């Protein structure tokens, strides 16, 4: 999708030494950054996220810990979007409200 945007309308991400940064797209003119973060309770600790997209959440081995890490984002007015196929575990508990 990114590669198909018209070049005249494209806000390019910042690069270091002419190369894209791994798991990160920074847009200084928009004061915005997209960062890939691993699952787990401590992974978001150093970031202040305004939105989190969790893809295939049902398959995450540390899904419950990650939910706890999402709490500051939600409390700060941010948004959490969880996408997944069906699978038993934390995602199923959220969908069917069986978390207790």
XYZ file of N, CA, C and O in Angstrom:
400
model
N 0.818 -1.169 0.000
C 0.000 0.000 0.000
C 0.876 1.252 0.000
O 0.641 2.169 -0.772
N 1.870 1.272 0.883
C 2.776 2.410 1.005
C 3.470 2.695 -0.329
O 3.583 3.846 -0.754
N 3.935 1.640 -1.001
C 4.666 1.795 -2.264
C 3.781 2.276 -3.411
O 4.286 2.752 -4.413
N 2.470 2.148 -3.294
C 1.557 2.534 -4.370
C 0.997 3.953 -4.220
O 0.279 4.424 -5.081
N 1.319 4.635 -3.133
C 0.856 6.015 -2.971
C 1.530 6.913 -4.008
O 2.713 6.742 -4.300
N 0.793 7.874 -4.568
C 1.414 8.800 -5.522
C 2.567 9.553 -4.854
O 2.424 10.070 -3.748
N 3.721 9.600 -5.514
C 4.927 10.180 -4.921
C 4.756 11.645 -4.545
O 5.339 12.110 -3.573
N 3.934 12.393 -5.250
C 3.718 13.789 -4.923
C 2.925 13.984 -3.635
O 2.994 15.026 -3.006
N 2.163 12.974 -3.238
C 1.335 13.063 -2.031
C 1.939 12.289 -0.868
O 1.378 12.242 0.216
N 3.059 11.690 -1.089
C 3.673 10.804 -0.111
C 4.524 11.575 0.894
O 5.358 12.388 0.519
N 4.280 11.340 2.161
C 5.143 11.866 3.217
C 6.133 10.755 3.516
O 5.774 9.702 4.033
N 7.383 10.954 3.134
C 8.379 9.894 3.246
C 8.868 9.709 4.680
O 9.030 10.681 5.419
N 9.124 8.454 5.064
C 9.685 8.222 6.396
C 11.146 8.641 6.433
O 11.816 8.697 5.403
N 11.613 8.945 7.618
C 13.017 9.291 7.811
C 13.863 8.032 7.641
O 13.478 6.952 8.075
N 15.001 8.170 7.009
C 15.922 7.049 6.841
C 17.274 7.424 7.429
O 17.602 8.599 7.545
N 18.041 6.415 7.794
C 19.391 6.655 8.318
C 20.391 6.127 7.310
O 20.369 4.953 6.960
N 21.248 6.987 6.851
C 22.259 6.581 5.882
C 21.673 6.062 4.582
O 22.236 5.199 3.939
N 20.485 6.571 4.210
C 19.861 6.142 2.963
C 19.128 4.821 3.075
O 18.609 4.320 2.092
N 19.098 4.228 4.260
C 18.441 2.929 4.447
C 17.295 3.051 5.450
O 17.389 3.782 6.420
N 16.234 2.307 5.205
C 15.107 2.285 6.134
C 15.538 1.621 7.434
O 16.434 0.781 7.453
N 14.908 2.026 8.521
C 15.221 1.454 9.827
C 14.339 0.229 10.064
O 13.170 0.224 9.709
N 14.890 -0.787 10.705
C 14.178 -2.034 10.949
C 13.028 -1.799 11.916
O 13.196 -1.214 12.975
N 11.835 -2.258 11.557
C 10.626 -2.169 12.394
C 10.296 -0.754 12.828
O 9.736 -0.549 13.913
N 10.630 0.229 12.042
C 10.342 1.598 12.427
C 10.177 2.477 11.193
O 10.957 2.393 10.255
N 9.149 3.303 11.224
C 8.947 4.324 10.204
C 8.693 5.622 10.950
O 7.745 5.721 11.720
N 9.540 6.608 10.757
C 9.422 7.885 11.448
C 9.045 8.962 10.441
O 9.630 9.046 9.360
N 8.075 9.794 10.803
C 7.606 10.878 9.952
C 7.749 12.187 10.721
O 6.785 12.675 11.319
N 8.948 12.776 10.733
C 9.192 13.982 11.537
C 8.263 15.146 11.207
O 7.856 15.871 12.105
N 7.915 15.324 9.941
C 7.043 16.443 9.572
C 5.628 16.265 10.116
O 4.895 17.230 10.263
N 5.251 15.034 10.412
C 3.924 14.748 10.969
C 3.986 14.486 12.469
O 2.968 14.205 13.094
N 5.196 14.555 13.028
C 5.412 14.230 14.446
C 4.840 12.843 14.760
O 4.141 12.654 15.753
N 5.154 11.886 13.895
C 4.558 10.562 14.008
C 5.603 9.473 13.784
O 6.594 9.682 13.080
N 5.348 8.326 14.386
C 6.256 7.194 14.251
C 5.435 5.903 14.311
O 4.494 5.794 15.091
N 5.789 4.942 13.470
C 5.204 3.605 13.514
C 6.333 2.667 13.896
O 7.377 2.644 13.242
N 6.131 1.909 14.977
C 7.189 1.041 15.494
C 6.643 -0.364 15.681
O 5.565 -0.545 16.261
N 7.385 -1.357 15.231
C 7.059 -2.752 15.502
C 7.611 -3.121 16.868
O 8.780 -2.891 17.148
N 6.752 -3.640 17.744
C 7.143 -3.981 19.108
C 6.790 -5.436 19.366
O 5.718 -5.906 18.979
N 7.667 -6.151 20.049
C 7.420 -7.555 20.381
C 6.329 -7.675 21.435
O 6.017 -6.726 22.145
N 5.767 -8.873 21.561
C 4.752 -9.131 22.585
C 5.388 -9.227 23.966
O 6.590 -9.414 24.090
N 4.572 -9.070 24.985
C 5.056 -9.222 26.349
C 4.757 -8.024 27.216
O 4.426 -6.941 26.734
N 4.880 -8.212 28.526
C 4.511 -7.189 29.501
C 5.438 -5.985 29.480
O 5.012 -4.868 29.753
N 6.696 -6.156 29.171
C 7.669 -5.057 29.283
C 7.976 -4.371 27.960
O 8.726 -3.402 27.942
N 7.424 -4.836 26.870
C 7.824 -4.330 25.559
C 7.356 -2.909 25.273
O 8.039 -2.158 24.596
N 6.198 -2.539 25.782
C 5.687 -1.180 25.539
C 6.062 -0.212 26.642
O 5.722 0.966 26.591
N 6.749 -0.686 27.645
C 7.039 0.130 28.824
C 7.746 1.442 28.480
O 7.507 2.463 29.082
N 8.630 1.436 27.511
C 9.393 2.636 27.191
C 8.684 3.562 26.203
O 9.164 4.642 25.923
N 7.527 3.148 25.688
C 6.825 3.941 24.681
C 5.530 4.517 25.230
O 4.929 3.970 26.150
N 5.088 5.613 24.649
C 3.758 6.142 24.882
C 3.020 6.001 23.563
O 3.252 6.756 22.629
N 2.163 4.997 23.487
C 1.465 4.712 22.232
C 0.117 5.410 22.203
O -0.575 5.501 23.217
N -0.253 5.920 21.057
C -1.591 6.468 20.879
C -2.514 5.418 20.264
O -3.726 5.523 20.366
N -1.911 4.411 19.635
C -2.689 3.315 19.057
C -1.815 2.073 18.999
O -0.617 2.157 18.752
N -2.451 0.926 19.237
C -1.763 -0.362 19.149
C -2.582 -1.256 18.236
O -3.804 -1.342 18.384
N -1.928 -1.906 17.288
C -2.559 -2.892 16.423
C -1.922 -4.241 16.737
O -0.720 -4.430 16.520
N -2.702 -5.154 17.292
C -2.211 -6.492 17.640
C -2.764 -7.479 16.616
O -3.961 -7.764 16.602
N -1.903 -7.987 15.756
C -2.316 -8.885 14.680
C -2.109 -10.341 15.089
O -1.094 -10.688 15.678
N -3.056 -11.199 14.759
C -3.070 -12.631 15.121
C -2.832 -12.815 16.622
O -2.043 -13.641 17.062
N -3.547 -12.028 17.405
C -3.395 -11.980 18.850
C -3.631 -13.338 19.518
O -3.007 -13.648 20.529
N -4.522 -14.144 18.990
C -4.820 -15.450 19.592
C -3.610 -16.369 19.595
O -3.526 -17.280 20.412
N -2.685 -16.130 18.710
C -1.510 -16.997 18.608
C -0.322 -16.488 19.422
O 0.718 -17.138 19.466
N -0.455 -15.343 20.071
C 0.641 -14.793 20.877
C 0.820 -15.639 22.123
O -0.129 -15.892 22.860
N 2.032 -16.036 22.413
C 2.305 -16.822 23.619
C 2.250 -15.965 24.881
O 2.065 -16.483 25.979
N 2.391 -14.652 24.742
C 2.348 -13.741 25.896
C 1.193 -12.743 25.753
O 1.322 -11.574 26.082
N 0.054 -13.249 25.298
C -1.095 -12.377 25.035
C -1.616 -11.707 26.302
O -1.871 -10.504 26.313
N -1.771 -12.456 27.383
C -2.311 -11.871 28.619
C -1.379 -10.798 29.182
O -1.831 -9.747 29.638
N -0.082 -11.053 29.131
C 0.886 -10.062 29.606
C 0.835 -8.800 28.749
O 0.943 -7.682 29.253
N 0.649 -8.995 27.454
C 0.575 -7.861 26.538
C -0.669 -7.017 26.814
O -0.619 -5.783 26.724
N -1.784 -7.658 27.169
C -2.997 -6.915 27.506
C -2.734 -5.938 28.644
O -3.191 -4.799 28.619
N -1.996 -6.391 29.645
C -1.639 -5.510 30.761
C -0.785 -4.349 30.300
O -0.919 -3.230 30.794
N 0.085 -4.597 29.338
C 0.953 -3.541 28.813
C 0.171 -2.519 27.990
O 0.610 -1.375 27.836
N -0.991 -2.913 27.469
C -1.820 -1.993 26.691
C -2.586 -1.011 27.580
O -3.065 0.012 27.101
N -2.714 -1.295 28.851
C -3.546 -0.501 29.759
C -3.194 0.996 29.763
O -4.093 1.829 29.664
N -1.914 1.398 29.854
C -1.610 2.836 29.828
C -2.054 3.529 28.539
O -2.445 4.694 28.563
N -2.014 2.817 27.434
C -2.474 3.398 26.170
C -3.964 3.682 26.241
O -4.418 4.760 25.862
N -4.726 2.712 26.741
C -6.177 2.884 26.844
C -6.513 3.994 27.840
O -7.338 4.864 27.559
N -5.865 3.974 29.000
C -6.143 4.981 30.026
C -5.759 6.383 29.575
O -6.325 7.368 30.037
N -4.797 6.487 28.672
C -4.367 7.782 28.156
C -5.198 8.260 26.991
O -4.875 9.267 26.359
N -6.265 7.541 26.657
C -7.145 7.953 25.563
C -6.784 7.337 24.232
O -7.340 7.714 23.203
N -5.859 6.385 24.228
C -5.454 5.722 22.989
C -6.408 4.623 22.583
O -7.429 4.379 23.231
N -6.052 3.940 21.516
C -6.909 2.910 20.943
C -6.128 1.611 20.785
O -4.977 1.619 20.369
N -6.778 0.498 21.092
C -6.210 -0.824 20.893
C -7.089 -1.543 19.876
O -8.309 -1.621 20.054
N -6.485 -2.058 18.817
C -7.200 -2.854 17.824
C -6.587 -4.241 17.826
O -5.379 -4.384 17.618
N -7.411 -5.250 18.089
C -6.933 -6.632 18.136
C -7.581 -7.392 16.988
O -8.808 -7.421 16.873
N -6.740 -7.998 16.154
C -7.191 -8.763 14.995
C -6.693 -10.187 15.169
O -5.529 -10.396 15.521
N -7.554 -11.164 14.921
C -7.079 -12.531 15.043
C -8.053 -13.520 14.444
O -9.246 -13.249 14.327
N -7.520 -14.664 14.098
C -8.353 -15.794 13.745
C -8.737 -16.488 15.052
O -8.200 -16.179 16.112
N -9.681 -17.419 14.983
C -10.155 -18.102 16.187
C -9.088 -19.050 16.726
O -8.426 -19.757 15.976
N -8.931 -19.026 18.050
C -7.995 -19.916 18.723
C -8.236 -19.780 20.224
O -8.452 -18.663 20.702
N -8.215 -20.867 20.974
C -8.434 -20.766 22.417
C -7.337 -19.946 23.096
O -6.207 -19.902 22.630
N -7.687 -19.307 24.192
C -6.708 -18.527 24.946
C -7.228 -17.150 25.278
O -8.441 -16.930 25.393
N -6.321 -16.197 25.442
C -6.672 -14.844 25.873
C -7.635 -14.166 24.908
O -8.576 -13.492 25.335
N -7.448 -14.340 23.617
C -8.328 -13.690 22.641
C -9.748 -14.236 22.755
O -10.714 -13.484 22.767
N -9.891 -15.543 22.884
C -11.215 -16.162 23.047
C -11.880 -15.639 24.318
O -13.078 -15.342 24.331
N -11.102 -15.502 25.392
C -11.653 -14.980 26.650
C -12.181 -13.561 26.484
O -13.215 -13.196 27.053
N -11.491 -12.743 25.706
C -11.939 -11.369 25.459
C -13.229 -11.368 24.634
O -14.193 -10.694 24.968
N -13.231 -12.150 23.569
C -14.384 -12.186 22.679
C -15.640 -12.670 23.407
O -16.725 -12.106 23.259
N -15.504 -13.717 24.209
C -16.653 -14.296 24.900
C -16.814 -13.768 26.322
O -17.656 -14.249 27.069
N -16.010 -12.779 26.716
C -16.078 -12.156 28.038
C -16.039 -13.186 29.158
O -16.870 -13.198 30.053
N -15.034 -14.054 29.102
C -14.875 -15.095 30.127
C -13.630 -14.843 30.977
O -13.090 -15.756 31.582
N -13.185 -13.600 31.025
C -11.964 -13.275 31.760
C -12.172 -13.205 33.264
O -11.227 -13.108 34.013
N -13.399 -13.239 33.706
C -13.680 -13.256 35.143
C -13.862 -11.948 35.664
O -13.872 -11.167 36.359
